[in-house]
Short mmCIF file of C-alpha atoms in Angstrom, two decimals:
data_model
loop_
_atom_site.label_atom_id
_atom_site.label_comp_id
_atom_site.label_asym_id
_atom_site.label_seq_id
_atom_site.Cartn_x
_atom_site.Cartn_y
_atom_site.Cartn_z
CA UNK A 1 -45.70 -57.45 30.96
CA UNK A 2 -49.10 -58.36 29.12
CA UNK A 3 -51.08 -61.09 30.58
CA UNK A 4 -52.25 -64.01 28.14
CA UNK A 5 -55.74 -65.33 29.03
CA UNK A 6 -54.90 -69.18 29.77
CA UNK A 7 -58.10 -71.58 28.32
CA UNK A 8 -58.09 -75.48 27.71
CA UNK A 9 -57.05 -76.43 24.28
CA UNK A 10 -59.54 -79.53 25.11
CA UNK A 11 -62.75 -77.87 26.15
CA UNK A 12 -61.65 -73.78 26.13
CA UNK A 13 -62.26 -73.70 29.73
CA UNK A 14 -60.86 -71.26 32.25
CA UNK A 15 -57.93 -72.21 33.52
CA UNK A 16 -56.35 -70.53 36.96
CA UNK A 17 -52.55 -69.88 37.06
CA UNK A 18 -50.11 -70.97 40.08
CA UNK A 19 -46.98 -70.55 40.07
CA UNK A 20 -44.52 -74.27 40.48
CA UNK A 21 -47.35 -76.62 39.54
CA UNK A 22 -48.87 -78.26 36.89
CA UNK A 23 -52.27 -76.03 35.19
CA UNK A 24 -54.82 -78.84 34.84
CA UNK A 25 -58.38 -77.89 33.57
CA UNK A 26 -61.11 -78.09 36.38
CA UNK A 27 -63.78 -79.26 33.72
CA UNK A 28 -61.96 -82.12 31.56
CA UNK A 29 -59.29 -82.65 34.00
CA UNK A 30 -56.32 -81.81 30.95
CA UNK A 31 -52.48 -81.63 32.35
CA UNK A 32 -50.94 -78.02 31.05
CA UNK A 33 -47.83 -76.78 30.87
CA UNK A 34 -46.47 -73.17 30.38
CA UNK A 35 -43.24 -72.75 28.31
CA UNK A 36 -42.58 -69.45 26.67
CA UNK A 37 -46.77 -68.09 26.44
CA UNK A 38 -47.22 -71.06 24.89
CA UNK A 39 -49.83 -73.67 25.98
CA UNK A 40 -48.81 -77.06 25.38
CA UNK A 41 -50.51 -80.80 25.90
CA UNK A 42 -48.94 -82.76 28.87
CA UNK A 43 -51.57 -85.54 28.82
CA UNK A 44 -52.74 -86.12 25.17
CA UNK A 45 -55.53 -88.24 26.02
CA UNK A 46 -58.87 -86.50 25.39
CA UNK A 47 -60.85 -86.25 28.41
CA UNK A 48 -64.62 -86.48 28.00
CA UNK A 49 -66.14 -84.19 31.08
CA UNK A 50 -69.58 -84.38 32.30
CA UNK A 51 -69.99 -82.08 34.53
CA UNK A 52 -70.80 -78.57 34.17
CA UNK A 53 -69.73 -76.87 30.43
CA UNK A 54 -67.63 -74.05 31.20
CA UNK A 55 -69.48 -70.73 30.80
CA UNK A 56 -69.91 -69.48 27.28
CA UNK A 57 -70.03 -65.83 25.69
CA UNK A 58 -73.27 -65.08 25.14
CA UNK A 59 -74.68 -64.58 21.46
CA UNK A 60 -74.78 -60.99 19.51
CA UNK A 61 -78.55 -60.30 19.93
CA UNK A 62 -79.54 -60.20 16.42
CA UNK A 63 -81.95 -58.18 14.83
CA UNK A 64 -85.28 -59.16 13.55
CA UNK A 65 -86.94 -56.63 11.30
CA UNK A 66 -90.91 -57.66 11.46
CA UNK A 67 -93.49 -55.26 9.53
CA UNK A 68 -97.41 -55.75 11.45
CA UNK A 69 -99.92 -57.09 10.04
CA UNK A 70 -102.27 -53.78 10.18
CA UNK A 71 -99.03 -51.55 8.36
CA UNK A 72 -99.62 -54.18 5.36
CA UNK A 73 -102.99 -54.25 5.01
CA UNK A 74 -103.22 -50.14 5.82
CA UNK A 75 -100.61 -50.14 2.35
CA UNK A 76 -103.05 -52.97 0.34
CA UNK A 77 -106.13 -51.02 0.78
CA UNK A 78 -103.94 -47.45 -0.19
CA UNK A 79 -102.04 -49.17 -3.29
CA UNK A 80 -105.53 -50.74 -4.87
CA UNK A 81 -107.66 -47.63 -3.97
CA UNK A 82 -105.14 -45.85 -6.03
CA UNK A 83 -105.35 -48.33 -8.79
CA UNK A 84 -109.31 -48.23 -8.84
CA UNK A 85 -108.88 -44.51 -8.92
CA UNK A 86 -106.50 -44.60 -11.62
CA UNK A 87 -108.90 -46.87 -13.63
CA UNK A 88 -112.09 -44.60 -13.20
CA UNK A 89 -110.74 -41.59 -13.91
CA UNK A 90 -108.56 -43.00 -16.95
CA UNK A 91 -111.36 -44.96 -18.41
CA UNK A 92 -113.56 -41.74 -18.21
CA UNK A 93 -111.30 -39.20 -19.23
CA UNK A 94 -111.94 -37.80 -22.92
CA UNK A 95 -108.89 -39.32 -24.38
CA UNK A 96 -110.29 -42.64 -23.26
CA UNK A 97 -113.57 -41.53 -24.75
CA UNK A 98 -112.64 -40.35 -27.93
CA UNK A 99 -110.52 -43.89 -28.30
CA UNK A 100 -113.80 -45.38 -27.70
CA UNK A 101 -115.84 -43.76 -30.17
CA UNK A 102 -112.77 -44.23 -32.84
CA UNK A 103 -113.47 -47.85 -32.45
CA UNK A 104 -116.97 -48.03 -33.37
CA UNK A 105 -118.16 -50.48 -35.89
CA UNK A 106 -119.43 -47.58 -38.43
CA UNK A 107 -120.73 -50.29 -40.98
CA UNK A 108 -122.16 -53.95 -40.02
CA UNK A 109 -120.22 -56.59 -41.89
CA UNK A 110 -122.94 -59.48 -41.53
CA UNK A 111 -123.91 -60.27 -44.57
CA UNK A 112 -127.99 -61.00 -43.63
CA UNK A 113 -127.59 -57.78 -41.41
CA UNK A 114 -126.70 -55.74 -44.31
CA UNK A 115 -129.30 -57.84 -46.89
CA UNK A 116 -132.29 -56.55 -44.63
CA UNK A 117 -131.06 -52.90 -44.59
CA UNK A 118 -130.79 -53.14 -48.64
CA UNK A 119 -134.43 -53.81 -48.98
CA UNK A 120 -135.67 -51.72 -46.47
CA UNK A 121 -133.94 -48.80 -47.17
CA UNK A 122 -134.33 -49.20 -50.95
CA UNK A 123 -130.15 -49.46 -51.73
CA UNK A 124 -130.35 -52.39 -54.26
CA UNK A 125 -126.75 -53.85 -54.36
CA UNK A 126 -125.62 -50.39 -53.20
CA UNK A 127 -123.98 -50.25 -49.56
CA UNK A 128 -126.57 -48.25 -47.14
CA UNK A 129 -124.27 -44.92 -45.64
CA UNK A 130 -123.90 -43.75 -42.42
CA UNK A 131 -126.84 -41.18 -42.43
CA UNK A 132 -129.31 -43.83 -43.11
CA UNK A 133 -127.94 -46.10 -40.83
CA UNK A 134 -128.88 -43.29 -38.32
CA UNK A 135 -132.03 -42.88 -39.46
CA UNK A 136 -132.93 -45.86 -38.12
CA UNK A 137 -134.50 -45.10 -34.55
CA UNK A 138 -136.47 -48.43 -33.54
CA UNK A 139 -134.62 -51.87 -34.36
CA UNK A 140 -135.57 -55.24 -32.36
CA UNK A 141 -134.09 -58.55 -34.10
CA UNK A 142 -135.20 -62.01 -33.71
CA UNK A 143 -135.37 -65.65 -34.63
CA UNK A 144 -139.15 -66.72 -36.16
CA UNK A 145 -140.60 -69.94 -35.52
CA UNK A 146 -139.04 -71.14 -39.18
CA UNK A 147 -136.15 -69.98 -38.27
CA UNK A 148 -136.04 -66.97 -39.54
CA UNK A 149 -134.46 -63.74 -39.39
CA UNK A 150 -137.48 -61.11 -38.20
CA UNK A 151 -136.24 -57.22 -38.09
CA UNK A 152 -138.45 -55.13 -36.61
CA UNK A 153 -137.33 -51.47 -37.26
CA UNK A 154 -138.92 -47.59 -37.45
CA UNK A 155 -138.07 -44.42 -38.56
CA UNK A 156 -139.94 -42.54 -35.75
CA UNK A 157 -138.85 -43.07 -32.27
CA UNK A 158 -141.54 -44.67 -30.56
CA UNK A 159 -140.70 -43.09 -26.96
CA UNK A 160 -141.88 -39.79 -28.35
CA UNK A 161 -143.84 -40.50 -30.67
CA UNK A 162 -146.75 -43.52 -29.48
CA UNK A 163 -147.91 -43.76 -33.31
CA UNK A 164 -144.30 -44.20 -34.53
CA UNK A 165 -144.91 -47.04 -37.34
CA UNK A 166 -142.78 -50.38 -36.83
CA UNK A 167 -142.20 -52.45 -40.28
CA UNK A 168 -141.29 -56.44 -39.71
CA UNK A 169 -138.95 -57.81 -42.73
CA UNK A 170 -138.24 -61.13 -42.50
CA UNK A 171 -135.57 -62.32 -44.39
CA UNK A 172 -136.20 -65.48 -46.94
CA UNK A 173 -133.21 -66.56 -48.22
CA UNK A 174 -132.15 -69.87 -46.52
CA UNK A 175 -128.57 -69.36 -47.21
CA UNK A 176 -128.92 -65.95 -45.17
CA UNK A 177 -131.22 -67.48 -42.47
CA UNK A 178 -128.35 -69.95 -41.78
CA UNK A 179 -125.79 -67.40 -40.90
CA UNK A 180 -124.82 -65.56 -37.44
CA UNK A 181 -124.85 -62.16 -36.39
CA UNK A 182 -122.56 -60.40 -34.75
CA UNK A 183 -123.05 -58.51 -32.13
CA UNK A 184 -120.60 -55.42 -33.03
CA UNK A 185 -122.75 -54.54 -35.75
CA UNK A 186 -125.45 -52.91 -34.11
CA UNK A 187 -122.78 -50.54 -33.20
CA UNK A 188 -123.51 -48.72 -36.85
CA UNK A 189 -126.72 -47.66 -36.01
CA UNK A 190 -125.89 -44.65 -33.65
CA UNK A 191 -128.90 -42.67 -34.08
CA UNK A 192 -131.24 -45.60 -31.91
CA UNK A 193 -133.23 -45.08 -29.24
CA UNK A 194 -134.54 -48.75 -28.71
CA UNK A 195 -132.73 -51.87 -29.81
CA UNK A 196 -133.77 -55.31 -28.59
CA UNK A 197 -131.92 -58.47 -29.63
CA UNK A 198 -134.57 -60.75 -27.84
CA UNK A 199 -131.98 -63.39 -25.77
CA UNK A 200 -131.16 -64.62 -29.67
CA UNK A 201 -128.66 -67.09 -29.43
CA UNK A 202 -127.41 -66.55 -33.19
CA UNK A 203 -126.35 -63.29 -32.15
CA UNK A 204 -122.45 -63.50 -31.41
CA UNK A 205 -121.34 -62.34 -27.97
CA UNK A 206 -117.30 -63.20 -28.26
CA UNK A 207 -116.25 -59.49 -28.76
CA UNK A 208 -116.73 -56.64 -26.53
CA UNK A 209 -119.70 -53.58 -27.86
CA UNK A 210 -119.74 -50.31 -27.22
CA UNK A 211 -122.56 -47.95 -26.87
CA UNK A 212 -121.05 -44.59 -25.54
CA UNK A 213 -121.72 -43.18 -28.85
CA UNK A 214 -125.56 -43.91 -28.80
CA UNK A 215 -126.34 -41.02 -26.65
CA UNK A 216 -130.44 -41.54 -27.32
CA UNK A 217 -130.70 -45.53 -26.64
CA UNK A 218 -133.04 -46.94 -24.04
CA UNK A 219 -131.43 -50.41 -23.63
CA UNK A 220 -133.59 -53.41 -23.90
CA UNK A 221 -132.91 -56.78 -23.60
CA UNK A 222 -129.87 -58.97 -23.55
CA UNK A 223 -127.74 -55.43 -24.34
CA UNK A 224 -129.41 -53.93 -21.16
CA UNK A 225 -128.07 -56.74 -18.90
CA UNK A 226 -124.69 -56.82 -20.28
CA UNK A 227 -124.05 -53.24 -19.57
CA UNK A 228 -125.56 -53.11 -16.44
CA UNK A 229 -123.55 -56.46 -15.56
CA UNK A 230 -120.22 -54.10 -16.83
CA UNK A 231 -121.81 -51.06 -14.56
CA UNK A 232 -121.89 -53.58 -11.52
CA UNK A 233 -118.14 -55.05 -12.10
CA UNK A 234 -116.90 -50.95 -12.28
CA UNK A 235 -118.72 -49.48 -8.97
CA UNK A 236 -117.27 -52.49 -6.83
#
């Protein structure tokens, strides 16, 4: 015959069989009595013991999954150096290059910007073309003390050639004088070697320039510290 395990209904201690008397629990002091394997109350009243609990089963250990410190930071520094690498090579790959060049502002769209290259380069109302905006090799733009636009622009490039002539227009309509430039528009004149905008606060800075396509420029200038502030931000 199977034996039952025999526990208090009143505190689930362990209770010790004997045979002819009364089971009472040794912890809450509970009257038992055996009838069939079943446990039944003799004594309903609930009996508050102070003395020691009976023993309990002791918990499942559980299992605490805990990734160090270093293993996180060792995966940090691996994902973002293959970010940065991702972003170097992608930014200088051809396709990224050619995009780049596609973009170029072939034509300036201010209107005192394209006034001064009228008269200089002898176009009337006519709109200058892209070969004479790269004939332009020297260009340096600026505010007078009338507030003024003052181009000063050559033909020759003046890091090869010290005699290189440099013209000054400045332009006298007031209507013109009161406009903006923007900055994008230097972007048309690919064929520079020197281009200085002089800190000129009437020159627009809200869009990004690009001058991959002016293989022959020596920056100068505000130009020269905003890409070498961009070279900075891409070698950290």
């Amino acid at each position: 015959m199977a034996f039952i395990p025999l526990n208090c209904p009143n505190c689930s201690g362990r209770i010790e069989y004997k045979e002819g008397t009364i089971l009472k629990c040794p912890y809450c002091q509970t009257e038992l009595l055996l009838k069939q394997n079943n446990v039944y109350y003799v004594d309903q009243t609930i009996n508050h013991y102070h003395g020691t609990p009976p023993p309990k089963a002791a918990p499942k250990p559980t299992v605490s999954v805990s990734i160090p410190v270093r293993l996180v930071l060792i995966l940090l520094l691996v994902l973002g150096g293959a970010i940065g690498t991702y972003l170097y090579y992608g930014l200088s790959s051809p396709q990224q290059a050619t995009k780049a060049i596609q973009s170029v502002r072939k034509m300036p769209e201010s209107e005192v910007l394209l006034s001064f290259l009228r008269e200089t380069l002898g176009k009337g109302s006519a709109m200058p073309t892209e070969e004479e905006l790269a004939s332009l090799r020297y260009l340096t733009v600026e505010r007078s003390e009338n507030d003024q636009w003052q181009f000063t622009y050559s033909l020759t490039d003046p890091f090869s050639n010290e005699r290189a002539e440099k013209i000054t227009y400045i332009t006298q309509d007031k209507r013109l004088n009161d406009q903006r430039i923007d900055q994008r528009d230097f972007e048309a004149f690919k064929g520079l070697t020197a281009l200085n905008l002089t800190n000129t606060y009437e020159i627009n800075q809200a869009d990004p320039i690009t001058l991959a396509h002016m293989t022959g420029l020596k920056l100068r200038g505000r130009l020269q510290r905003i890409v070498q502030r961009l070279l900075r931000l891409l070698r950290r």
